């Protein structure tokens, strides 16, 4: 007879920990190495370009409570704090302007670059090489993106950092050199005591008439939990027995399908090549991915029309997801009153592009958003409608077309097409450099920006 008091096993936990320890961390080829450097480059561009955001300022104030002589630096100040505080505070500006990378998989999606500030902080604290950091980032992306293909978090009310944190825990385990059993415990501690709900995407306005500041912290707080979990596991702390497959485990809470999870176990057993990172999408403009195609079309139509003085009306036709996310669920998209209500308003996003000929972080400053003549243009000139023929979702690039009717009686069409940074319209290295210089150049001298760029592109050679 089999004894009833045999140890319980979480098969997914075991498979994931075994994968972390057994997969070759040598990056598959030059394209994967480049893609990993690009991910780090983009994350730094976005983060360092948002150091003046109120959430980033508040985060730095918090981090000063945890000053140490040997830890990780707070970006923008150089102050040294413990690795958990650095993980939190350096990740906040990454999400300040909705400008970092994106992966939308078969079931769900999110921003895998949330893990990069955490892994940089850990590598800095442990004095690890640039190559080791690249390996960890690629490994973390692989796990997070596989989970995005298998789990629909949003439908059960959970936010994407829950799966990115699992990838971060795997990556941090690699950096720390944890044993297979320690990786299992780190995963258990990561997913059980802390889960991020999707209330940050509720569209509810706070007292300042903006969206919740916690959206800027939600990702990095989850990454902090991943680092914390690995450090606890490293010293022998054990998590729950069945963190993923238990009756009240992670998969029960996110309503994951057993057959989808079995597919992940099979993929992990085959030791994937760490190439998922080559499939992420980047953003050219500081709004969500669902607004990128609309900006491109608006700028194109504006060029044809000859500028804002020749605009009688602007008609936007868009993908149904664009319409839902940037129009239908917004309380008053024709009357934005803050940065967040403007950069989540399709009418305002298009208006900014056709009025100014560009879209930058300053396009959404409160004093710019609330200008009377600007709001009048949004309310009187812009119309929005959903177009089934454009509704191809993320795979198509969240399409939108913009038609400007000129005061000269002519029609100027900005066609719907995949925006820069999408899989169908990839950035070149020069595009990544340009985005970095535009953002980081606001805070650092030109020579410093050039030195940063050179160092990132040579990261695999740094001891």
GROMACS .gro file of C-alpha atoms in nm:
model
  463
    1UNK     CA    1   0.000   0.000   0.000
    2UNK     CA    2   0.112   0.358  -0.073
    3UNK     CA    3   0.141   0.561   0.248
    4UNK     CA    4  -0.102   0.853   0.266
    5UNK     CA    5   0.158   1.085   0.412
    6UNK     CA    6   0.385   1.110   0.106
    7UNK     CA    7   0.508   1.458   0.007
    8UNK     CA    8   0.290   1.656  -0.232
    9UNK     CA    9   0.436   1.773  -0.562
   10UNK     CA   10   0.364   2.082  -0.773
   11UNK     CA   11   0.458   1.957  -1.118
   12UNK     CA   12   0.466   2.302  -1.276
   13UNK     CA   13   0.692   2.437  -1.001
   14UNK     CA   14   0.930   2.144  -1.046
   15UNK     CA   15   0.933   2.176  -1.426
   16UNK     CA   16   1.001   2.549  -1.415
   17UNK     CA   17   1.283   2.520  -1.161
   18UNK     CA   18   1.438   2.234  -1.358
   19UNK     CA   19   1.421   2.444  -1.672
   20UNK     CA   20   1.592   2.739  -1.505
   21UNK     CA   21   1.881   2.518  -1.399
   22UNK     CA   22   1.912   2.302  -1.709
   23UNK     CA   23   1.857   2.537  -2.001
   24UNK     CA   24   2.167   2.665  -2.172
   25UNK     CA   25   2.198   3.033  -2.092
   26UNK     CA   26   2.426   3.096  -2.387
   27UNK     CA   27   2.218   3.327  -2.603
   28UNK     CA   28   2.102   3.144  -2.912
   29UNK     CA   29   2.258   3.368  -3.174
   30UNK     CA   30   2.352   3.727  -3.253
   31UNK     CA   31   1.988   3.827  -3.305
   32UNK     CA   32   1.902   3.724  -2.948
   33UNK     CA   33   2.202   3.908  -2.807
   34UNK     CA   34   2.101   4.219  -3.000
   35UNK     CA   35   1.737   4.188  -2.893
   36UNK     CA   36   1.839   4.162  -2.527
   37UNK     CA   37   2.060   4.470  -2.550
   38UNK     CA   38   1.773   4.652  -2.721
   39UNK     CA   39   1.535   4.558  -2.440
   40UNK     CA   40   1.776   4.704  -2.183
   41UNK     CA   41   1.841   5.010  -2.399
   42UNK     CA   42   1.470   5.083  -2.438
   43UNK     CA   43   1.400   5.030  -2.067
   44UNK     CA   44   1.675   5.275  -1.973
   45UNK     CA   45   1.558   5.527  -2.235
   46UNK     CA   46   1.207   5.526  -2.094
   47UNK     CA   47   1.312   5.523  -1.727
   48UNK     CA   48   1.579   5.792  -1.740
   49UNK     CA   49   1.349   6.008  -1.951
   50UNK     CA   50   1.083   6.005  -1.679
   51UNK     CA   51   1.291   6.095  -1.373
   52UNK     CA   52   1.088   6.413  -1.316
   53UNK     CA   53   0.754   6.230  -1.298
   54UNK     CA   54   0.586   6.279  -0.955
   55UNK     CA   55   0.578   5.903  -0.895
   56UNK     CA   56   0.952   5.876  -0.962
   57UNK     CA   57   1.024   6.165  -0.724
   58UNK     CA   58   0.813   6.003  -0.453
   59UNK     CA   59   0.987   5.671  -0.510
   60UNK     CA   60   1.332   5.828  -0.460
   61UNK     CA   61   1.216   5.982  -0.133
   62UNK     CA   62   1.103   5.640  -0.014
   63UNK     CA   63   1.428   5.471  -0.119
   64UNK     CA   64   1.632   5.706   0.101
   65UNK     CA   65   1.498   5.516   0.402
   66UNK     CA   66   1.716   5.222   0.296
   67UNK     CA   67   2.059   5.376   0.237
   68UNK     CA   68   2.353   5.134   0.248
   69UNK     CA   69   2.722   5.150   0.170
   70UNK     CA   70   2.710   4.856  -0.072
   71UNK     CA   71   2.390   4.800  -0.266
   72UNK     CA   72   2.250   4.937  -0.593
   73UNK     CA   73   2.224   5.293  -0.719
   74UNK     CA   74   1.906   5.495  -0.741
   75UNK     CA   75   1.887   5.611  -1.103
   76UNK     CA   76   1.901   5.986  -1.132
   77UNK     CA   77   2.064   6.046  -0.794
   78UNK     CA   78   2.349   5.798  -0.751
   79UNK     CA   79   2.241   5.725  -0.394
   80UNK     CA   80   2.313   5.369  -0.280
   81UNK     CA   81   2.021   5.174  -0.131
   82UNK     CA   82   1.945   4.807  -0.070
   83UNK     CA   83   1.860   4.598  -0.373
   84UNK     CA   84   1.487   4.570  -0.296
   85UNK     CA   85   1.445   4.947  -0.265
   86UNK     CA   86   1.647   5.002  -0.584
   87UNK     CA   87   1.428   4.750  -0.765
   88UNK     CA   88   1.115   4.937  -0.663
   89UNK     CA   89   1.227   5.294  -0.723
   90UNK     CA   90   1.415   5.238  -1.050
   91UNK     CA   91   1.116   5.057  -1.198
   92UNK     CA   92   0.869   5.337  -1.127
   93UNK     CA   93   0.975   5.577  -1.407
   94UNK     CA   94   0.978   5.285  -1.651
   95UNK     CA   95   0.596   5.288  -1.629
   96UNK     CA   96   0.552   5.664  -1.589
   97UNK     CA   97   0.457   5.744  -1.948
   98UNK     CA   98   0.331   5.408  -2.082
   99UNK     CA   99   0.635   5.406  -2.310
  100UNK     CA  100   0.809   5.073  -2.246
  101UNK     CA  101   0.797   4.751  -2.445
  102UNK     CA  102   0.496   4.525  -2.489
  103UNK     CA  103   0.423   4.162  -2.558
  104UNK     CA  104   0.071   4.042  -2.631
  105UNK     CA  105   0.060   3.665  -2.649
  106UNK     CA  106  -0.203   3.407  -2.729
  107UNK     CA  107  -0.394   3.456  -2.401
  108UNK     CA  108  -0.255   3.767  -2.233
  109UNK     CA  109   0.018   4.024  -2.241
  110UNK     CA  110   0.219   4.280  -2.053
  111UNK     CA  111   0.543   4.470  -2.025
  112UNK     CA  112   0.828   4.222  -1.970
  113UNK     CA  113   1.083   4.505  -1.935
  114UNK     CA  114   0.944   4.565  -1.584
  115UNK     CA  115   1.201   4.308  -1.473
  116UNK     CA  116   1.502   4.492  -1.616
  117UNK     CA  117   1.556   4.751  -1.337
  118UNK     CA  118   1.533   4.466  -1.083
  119UNK     CA  119   1.791   4.254  -1.264
  120UNK     CA  120   2.026   4.548  -1.315
  121UNK     CA  121   2.005   4.629  -0.943
  122UNK     CA  122   2.080   4.269  -0.848
  123UNK     CA  123   2.367   4.238  -1.095
  124UNK     CA  124   2.513   4.568  -0.973
  125UNK     CA  125   2.490   4.463  -0.607
  126UNK     CA  126   2.654   4.126  -0.679
  127UNK     CA  127   2.910   4.280  -0.918
  128UNK     CA  128   2.818   4.045  -1.203
  129UNK     CA  129   2.920   4.075  -1.567
  130UNK     CA  130   2.724   4.230  -1.850
  131UNK     CA  131   2.702   3.889  -2.016
  132UNK     CA  132   2.546   3.741  -1.704
  133UNK     CA  133   2.288   4.020  -1.703
  134UNK     CA  134   2.204   3.959  -2.069
  135UNK     CA  135   2.153   3.587  -2.001
  136UNK     CA  136   1.923   3.661  -1.708
  137UNK     CA  137   1.711   3.912  -1.901
  138UNK     CA  138   1.664   3.672  -2.194
  139UNK     CA  139   1.573   3.389  -1.955
  140UNK     CA  140   1.324   3.606  -1.767
  141UNK     CA  141   1.158   3.720  -2.091
  142UNK     CA  142   1.131   3.359  -2.209
  143UNK     CA  143   0.939   3.246  -1.902
  144UNK     CA  144   0.719   3.556  -1.882
  145UNK     CA  145   0.624   3.542  -2.248
  146UNK     CA  146   0.547   3.169  -2.237
  147UNK     CA  147   0.310   3.242  -1.949
  148UNK     CA  148   0.148   3.527  -2.145
  149UNK     CA  149   0.073   3.274  -2.417
  150UNK     CA  150  -0.101   3.044  -2.169
  151UNK     CA  151  -0.281   3.259  -1.911
  152UNK     CA  152  -0.556   3.518  -1.956
  153UNK     CA  153  -0.507   3.722  -1.638
  154UNK     CA  154  -0.736   4.010  -1.728
  155UNK     CA  155  -1.056   3.807  -1.752
  156UNK     CA  156  -1.013   3.691  -1.392
  157UNK     CA  157  -0.927   4.038  -1.260
  158UNK     CA  158  -0.549   4.010  -1.222
  159UNK     CA  159  -0.281   4.237  -1.366
  160UNK     CA  160   0.005   4.135  -1.592
  161UNK     CA  161   0.293   4.187  -1.337
  162UNK     CA  162   0.194   3.857  -1.179
  163UNK     CA  163   0.345   3.662  -1.469
  164UNK     CA  164   0.632   3.904  -1.532
  165UNK     CA  165   0.733   3.853  -1.168
  166UNK     CA  166   0.758   3.477  -1.226
  167UNK     CA  167   0.997   3.546  -1.513
  168UNK     CA  168   1.190   3.788  -1.292
  169UNK     CA  169   1.220   3.526  -1.016
  170UNK     CA  170   1.363   3.278  -1.266
  171UNK     CA  171   1.607   3.539  -1.396
  172UNK     CA  172   1.713   3.648  -1.047
  173UNK     CA  173   1.761   3.284  -0.949
  174UNK     CA  174   2.005   3.255  -1.239
  175UNK     CA  175   2.194   3.566  -1.128
  176UNK     CA  176   2.218   3.436  -0.771
  177UNK     CA  177   2.310   3.083  -0.877
  178UNK     CA  178   2.033   2.924  -0.671
  179UNK     CA  179   2.001   2.547  -0.662
  180UNK     CA  180   1.701   2.375  -0.821
  181UNK     CA  181   1.532   2.335  -0.483
  182UNK     CA  182   1.600   2.700  -0.397
  183UNK     CA  183   1.444   2.806  -0.729
  184UNK     CA  184   1.133   2.606  -0.639
  185UNK     CA  185   1.106   2.784  -0.304
  186UNK     CA  186   1.169   3.124  -0.463
  187UNK     CA  187   0.884   3.064  -0.708
  188UNK     CA  188   0.653   2.958  -0.425
  189UNK     CA  189   0.733   3.269  -0.222
  190UNK     CA  190   0.698   3.490  -0.529
  191UNK     CA  191   0.349   3.382  -0.636
  192UNK     CA  192   0.170   3.307  -0.308
  193UNK     CA  193   0.187   3.606  -0.070
  194UNK     CA  194   0.159   3.881  -0.329
  195UNK     CA  195  -0.072   3.907  -0.630
  196UNK     CA  196  -0.141   4.228  -0.820
  197UNK     CA  197  -0.507   4.291  -0.908
  198UNK     CA  198  -0.622   4.463  -1.224
  199UNK     CA  199  -0.784   4.749  -1.033
  200UNK     CA  200  -0.499   4.969  -1.157
  201UNK     CA  201  -0.669   4.954  -1.500
  202UNK     CA  202  -1.014   5.047  -1.369
  203UNK     CA  203  -1.011   5.394  -1.534
  204UNK     CA  204  -1.131   5.538  -1.202
  205UNK     CA  205  -1.005   5.894  -1.148
  206UNK     CA  206  -0.834   6.002  -0.828
  207UNK     CA  207  -0.872   6.333  -0.643
  208UNK     CA  208  -0.634   6.499  -0.893
  209UNK     CA  209  -0.847   6.369  -1.182
  210UNK     CA  210  -0.569   6.141  -1.299
  211UNK     CA  211  -0.541   5.765  -1.307
  212UNK     CA  212  -0.396   5.597  -1.001
  213UNK     CA  213  -0.031   5.667  -0.924
  214UNK     CA  214  -0.002   5.304  -0.815
  215UNK     CA  215  -0.006   5.203  -1.183
  216UNK     CA  216   0.350   5.342  -1.191
  217UNK     CA  217   0.446   5.126  -0.891
  218UNK     CA  218   0.249   4.809  -0.964
  219UNK     CA  219   0.507   4.648  -1.192
  220UNK     CA  220   0.818   4.734  -0.993
  221UNK     CA  221   0.652   4.635  -0.666
  222UNK     CA  222   0.588   4.290  -0.813
  223UNK     CA  223   0.951   4.273  -0.930
  224UNK     CA  224   1.062   4.365  -0.579
  225UNK     CA  225   0.860   4.070  -0.454
  226UNK     CA  226   1.048   3.845  -0.698
  227UNK     CA  227   1.388   3.965  -0.574
  228UNK     CA  228   1.274   3.937  -0.213
  229UNK     CA  229   1.155   3.580  -0.277
  230UNK     CA  230   1.489   3.475  -0.425
  231UNK     CA  231   1.687   3.628  -0.137
  232UNK     CA  232   1.466   3.446   0.114
  233UNK     CA  233   1.503   3.115  -0.071
  234UNK     CA  234   1.880   3.165  -0.086
  235UNK     CA  235   1.902   3.153   0.295
  236UNK     CA  236   1.669   2.858   0.335
  237UNK     CA  237   1.319   3.004   0.364
  238UNK     CA  238   1.057   2.769   0.219
  239UNK     CA  239   0.731   2.861   0.047
  240UNK     CA  240   0.398   2.679   0.030
  241UNK     CA  241   0.401   2.321  -0.098
  242UNK     CA  242   0.189   2.359  -0.411
  243UNK     CA  243   0.209   2.729  -0.513
  244UNK     CA  244   0.087   2.681  -0.870
  245UNK     CA  245  -0.128   2.367  -0.872
  246UNK     CA  246  -0.272   2.370  -0.519
  247UNK     CA  247  -0.645   2.404  -0.448
  248UNK     CA  248  -0.598   2.774  -0.383
  249UNK     CA  249  -0.276   2.808  -0.581
  250UNK     CA  250  -0.180   3.059  -0.848
  251UNK     CA  251  -0.344   2.874  -1.136
  252UNK     CA  252  -0.674   2.841  -0.948
  253UNK     CA  253  -0.678   3.214  -0.879
  254UNK     CA  254  -0.607   3.312  -1.240
  255UNK     CA  255  -0.841   3.042  -1.378
  256UNK     CA  256  -0.571   2.888  -1.597
  257UNK     CA  257  -0.661   2.587  -1.811
  258UNK     CA  258  -0.476   2.264  -1.727
  259UNK     CA  259  -0.413   2.177  -2.093
  260UNK     CA  260  -0.250   2.517  -2.158
  261UNK     CA  261  -0.024   2.469  -1.857
  262UNK     CA  262   0.071   2.122  -1.973
  263UNK     CA  263   0.180   2.276  -2.303
  264UNK     CA  264   0.417   2.507  -2.113
  265UNK     CA  265   0.563   2.211  -1.924
  266UNK     CA  266   0.626   2.038  -2.257
  267UNK     CA  267   0.793   2.349  -2.399
  268UNK     CA  268   1.010   2.387  -2.089
  269UNK     CA  269   1.112   2.023  -2.111
  270UNK     CA  270   1.228   2.084  -2.469
  271UNK     CA  271   1.457   2.362  -2.343
  272UNK     CA  272   1.355   2.662  -2.557
  273UNK     CA  273   1.629   2.872  -2.710
  274UNK     CA  274   1.574   3.200  -2.521
  275UNK     CA  275   1.456   3.364  -2.842
  276UNK     CA  276   1.117   3.493  -2.720
  277UNK     CA  277   1.275   3.832  -2.650
  278UNK     CA  278   1.311   3.890  -3.025
  279UNK     CA  279   0.930   3.912  -3.054
  280UNK     CA  280   0.850   4.206  -2.826
  281UNK     CA  281   0.704   4.531  -2.957
  282UNK     CA  282   0.845   4.878  -2.889
  283UNK     CA  283   0.676   5.218  -2.891
  284UNK     CA  284   0.774   5.526  -3.084
  285UNK     CA  285   0.545   5.762  -2.892
  286UNK     CA  286   0.465   5.789  -2.517
  287UNK     CA  287   0.114   5.645  -2.522
  288UNK     CA  288  -0.016   5.290  -2.496
  289UNK     CA  289   0.032   5.051  -2.785
  290UNK     CA  290  -0.329   5.101  -2.892
  291UNK     CA  291  -0.256   5.464  -2.983
  292UNK     CA  292   0.060   5.416  -3.190
  293UNK     CA  293  -0.099   5.349  -3.531
  294UNK     CA  294  -0.337   5.643  -3.483
  295UNK     CA  295  -0.045   5.880  -3.420
  296UNK     CA  296   0.137   5.756  -3.728
  297UNK     CA  297  -0.174   5.803  -3.944
  298UNK     CA  298  -0.245   6.147  -3.798
  299UNK     CA  299   0.109   6.270  -3.864
  300UNK     CA  300   0.091   6.140  -4.221
  301UNK     CA  301  -0.244   6.309  -4.288
  302UNK     CA  302  -0.115   6.634  -4.136
  303UNK     CA  303   0.191   6.635  -4.366
  304UNK     CA  304  -0.036   6.597  -4.667
  305UNK     CA  305  -0.270   6.873  -4.549
  306UNK     CA  306   0.017   7.114  -4.502
  307UNK     CA  307  -0.027   7.178  -4.132
  308UNK     CA  308  -0.294   7.263  -3.875
  309UNK     CA  309  -0.416   7.582  -4.044
  310UNK     CA  310  -0.579   7.377  -4.320
  311UNK     CA  311  -0.786   7.148  -4.097
  312UNK     CA  312  -1.163   7.162  -4.108
  313UNK     CA  313  -1.230   6.824  -3.945
  314UNK     CA  314  -1.054   6.503  -3.843
  315UNK     CA  315  -1.220   6.161  -3.867
  316UNK     CA  316  -1.065   5.858  -3.695
  317UNK     CA  317  -1.157   5.499  -3.784
  318UNK     CA  318  -0.998   5.234  -3.564
  319UNK     CA  319  -0.965   4.875  -3.448
  320UNK     CA  320  -1.234   4.774  -3.198
  321UNK     CA  321  -0.974   4.725  -2.921
  322UNK     CA  322  -0.841   5.075  -2.983
  323UNK     CA  323  -1.196   5.209  -2.972
  324UNK     CA  324  -1.271   5.022  -2.649
  325UNK     CA  325  -0.950   5.103  -2.462
  326UNK     CA  326  -0.896   5.465  -2.568
  327UNK     CA  327  -1.252   5.581  -2.621
  328UNK     CA  328  -1.548   5.369  -2.509
  329UNK     CA  329  -1.441   5.302  -2.150
  330UNK     CA  330  -1.318   5.658  -2.085
  331UNK     CA  331  -1.555   5.877  -1.889
  332UNK     CA  332  -1.512   6.185  -2.112
  333UNK     CA  333  -1.250   6.133  -2.385
  334UNK     CA  334  -1.333   6.469  -2.549
  335UNK     CA  335  -1.257   6.659  -2.230
  336UNK     CA  336  -0.927   6.539  -2.078
  337UNK     CA  337  -0.820   6.717  -1.761
  338UNK     CA  338  -0.486   6.557  -1.677
  339UNK     CA  339  -0.192   6.371  -1.827
  340UNK     CA  340  -0.350   6.031  -1.778
  341UNK     CA  341  -0.693   6.125  -1.911
  342UNK     CA  342  -0.522   6.278  -2.217
  343UNK     CA  343  -0.280   5.997  -2.303
  344UNK     CA  344  -0.568   5.749  -2.271
  345UNK     CA  345  -0.798   5.959  -2.494
  346UNK     CA  346  -0.793   5.875  -2.864
  347UNK     CA  347  -0.942   6.214  -2.964
  348UNK     CA  348  -0.675   6.401  -2.769
  349UNK     CA  349  -0.387   6.181  -2.892
  350UNK     CA  350  -0.486   6.242  -3.255
  351UNK     CA  351  -0.543   6.613  -3.192
  352UNK     CA  352  -0.195   6.651  -3.042
  353UNK     CA  353  -0.040   6.487  -3.349
  354UNK     CA  354  -0.225   6.700  -3.605
  355UNK     CA  355  -0.187   7.028  -3.413
  356UNK     CA  356   0.181   6.996  -3.321
  357UNK     CA  357   0.330   6.762  -3.579
  358UNK     CA  358   0.479   6.542  -3.307
  359UNK     CA  359   0.382   6.361  -2.989
  360UNK     CA  360   0.612   6.369  -2.687
  361UNK     CA  361   0.584   6.349  -2.311
  362UNK     CA  362   0.525   6.725  -2.302
  363UNK     CA  363   0.216   6.677  -2.522
  364UNK     CA  364   0.038   6.557  -2.208
  365UNK     CA  365   0.151   6.814  -1.954
  366UNK     CA  366  -0.155   6.934  -1.763
  367UNK     CA  367  -0.112   7.296  -1.873
  368UNK     CA  368  -0.095   7.186  -2.238
  369UNK     CA  369  -0.388   6.947  -2.213
  370UNK     CA  370  -0.622   7.204  -2.060
  371UNK     CA  371  -0.557   7.491  -2.303
  372UNK     CA  372  -0.897   7.623  -2.409
  373UNK     CA  373  -0.826   7.639  -2.782
  374UNK     CA  374  -0.678   7.288  -2.775
  375UNK     CA  375  -0.981   7.142  -2.599
  376UNK     CA  376  -1.209   7.325  -2.841
  377UNK     CA  377  -1.026   7.158  -3.131
  378UNK     CA  378  -1.068   6.815  -2.970
  379UNK     CA  379  -1.438   6.869  -2.908
  380UNK     CA  380  -1.530   7.040  -3.235
  381UNK     CA  381  -1.299   6.888  -3.496
  382UNK     CA  382  -1.241   6.523  -3.397
  383UNK     CA  383  -1.477   6.229  -3.455
  384UNK     CA  384  -1.411   5.863  -3.369
  385UNK     CA  385  -1.570   5.543  -3.497
  386UNK     CA  386  -1.488   5.173  -3.482
  387UNK     CA  387  -1.414   4.994  -3.811
  388UNK     CA  388  -1.455   4.613  -3.824
  389UNK     CA  389  -1.225   4.591  -4.127
  390UNK     CA  390  -0.940   4.740  -3.920
  391UNK     CA  391  -1.000   4.517  -3.618
  392UNK     CA  392  -0.696   4.290  -3.638
  393UNK     CA  393  -0.586   4.343  -3.279
  394UNK     CA  394  -0.226   4.332  -3.163
  395UNK     CA  395  -0.113   4.119  -3.456
  396UNK     CA  396  -0.216   4.392  -3.697
  397UNK     CA  397  -0.074   4.675  -3.488
  398UNK     CA  398  -0.397   4.807  -3.331
  399UNK     CA  399  -0.478   4.985  -3.655
  400UNK     CA  400  -0.629   5.329  -3.705
  401UNK     CA  401  -0.670   5.558  -4.002
  402UNK     CA  402  -0.706   5.935  -3.989
  403UNK     CA  403  -0.888   6.140  -4.252
  404UNK     CA  404  -0.838   6.516  -4.249
  405UNK     CA  405  -1.087   6.728  -4.440
  406UNK     CA  406  -0.909   7.049  -4.530
  407UNK     CA  407  -1.044   7.400  -4.543
  408UNK     CA  408  -0.943   7.383  -4.908
  409UNK     CA  409  -1.209   7.113  -4.958
  410UNK     CA  410  -0.955   6.834  -5.011
  411UNK     CA  411  -0.938   6.504  -4.822
  412UNK     CA  412  -0.606   6.384  -4.678
  413UNK     CA  413  -0.586   6.022  -4.565
  414UNK     CA  414  -0.338   5.882  -4.320
  415UNK     CA  415  -0.367   5.511  -4.391
  416UNK     CA  416  -0.390   5.247  -4.120
  417UNK     CA  417  -0.065   5.053  -4.091
  418UNK     CA  418   0.153   4.887  -3.829
  419UNK     CA  419   0.343   5.158  -3.637
  420UNK     CA  420   0.719   5.182  -3.585
  421UNK     CA  421   0.842   4.925  -3.336
  422UNK     CA  422   0.573   4.668  -3.422
  423UNK     CA  423   0.672   4.324  -3.552
  424UNK     CA  424   0.558   4.432  -3.901
  425UNK     CA  425   0.759   4.755  -3.887
  426UNK     CA  426   1.066   4.684  -3.677
  427UNK     CA  427   1.294   4.950  -3.533
  428UNK     CA  428   1.647   4.968  -3.667
  429UNK     CA  429   1.933   5.017  -3.422
  430UNK     CA  430   1.935   5.386  -3.516
  431UNK     CA  431   1.567   5.413  -3.415
  432UNK     CA  432   1.647   5.274  -3.071
  433UNK     CA  433   1.939   5.516  -3.040
  434UNK     CA  434   1.718   5.808  -3.140
  435UNK     CA  435   1.453   5.721  -2.882
  436UNK     CA  436   1.723   5.693  -2.617
  437UNK     CA  437   1.878   6.029  -2.707
  438UNK     CA  438   1.540   6.206  -2.719
  439UNK     CA  439   1.446   6.084  -2.372
  440UNK     CA  440   1.773   6.071  -2.180
  441UNK     CA  441   1.906   6.389  -2.340
  442UNK     CA  442   1.653   6.587  -2.137
  443UNK     CA  443   1.844   6.508  -1.818
  444UNK     CA  444   2.203   6.424  -1.913
  445UNK     CA  445   2.475   6.600  -2.118
  446UNK     CA  446   2.527   6.484  -2.475
  447UNK     CA  447   2.862   6.323  -2.399
  448UNK     CA  448   2.711   6.126  -2.111
  449UNK     CA  449   2.425   6.004  -2.330
  450UNK     CA  450   2.673   5.890  -2.595
  451UNK     CA  451   2.880   5.708  -2.332
  452UNK     CA  452   2.567   5.531  -2.200
  453UNK     CA  453   2.469   5.420  -2.549
  454UNK     CA  454   2.817   5.285  -2.620
  455UNK     CA  455   2.823   5.094  -2.292
  456UNK     CA  456   2.483   4.933  -2.350
  457UNK     CA  457   2.571   4.815  -2.700
  458UNK     CA  458   2.893   4.665  -2.558
  459UNK     CA  459   2.727   4.518  -2.250
  460UNK     CA  460   2.839   4.161  -2.322
  461UNK     CA  461   3.203   4.275  -2.298
  462UNK     CA  462   3.175   4.439  -1.955
  463UNK     CA  463   3.324   4.255  -1.661
   0.00000   0.00000   0.00000
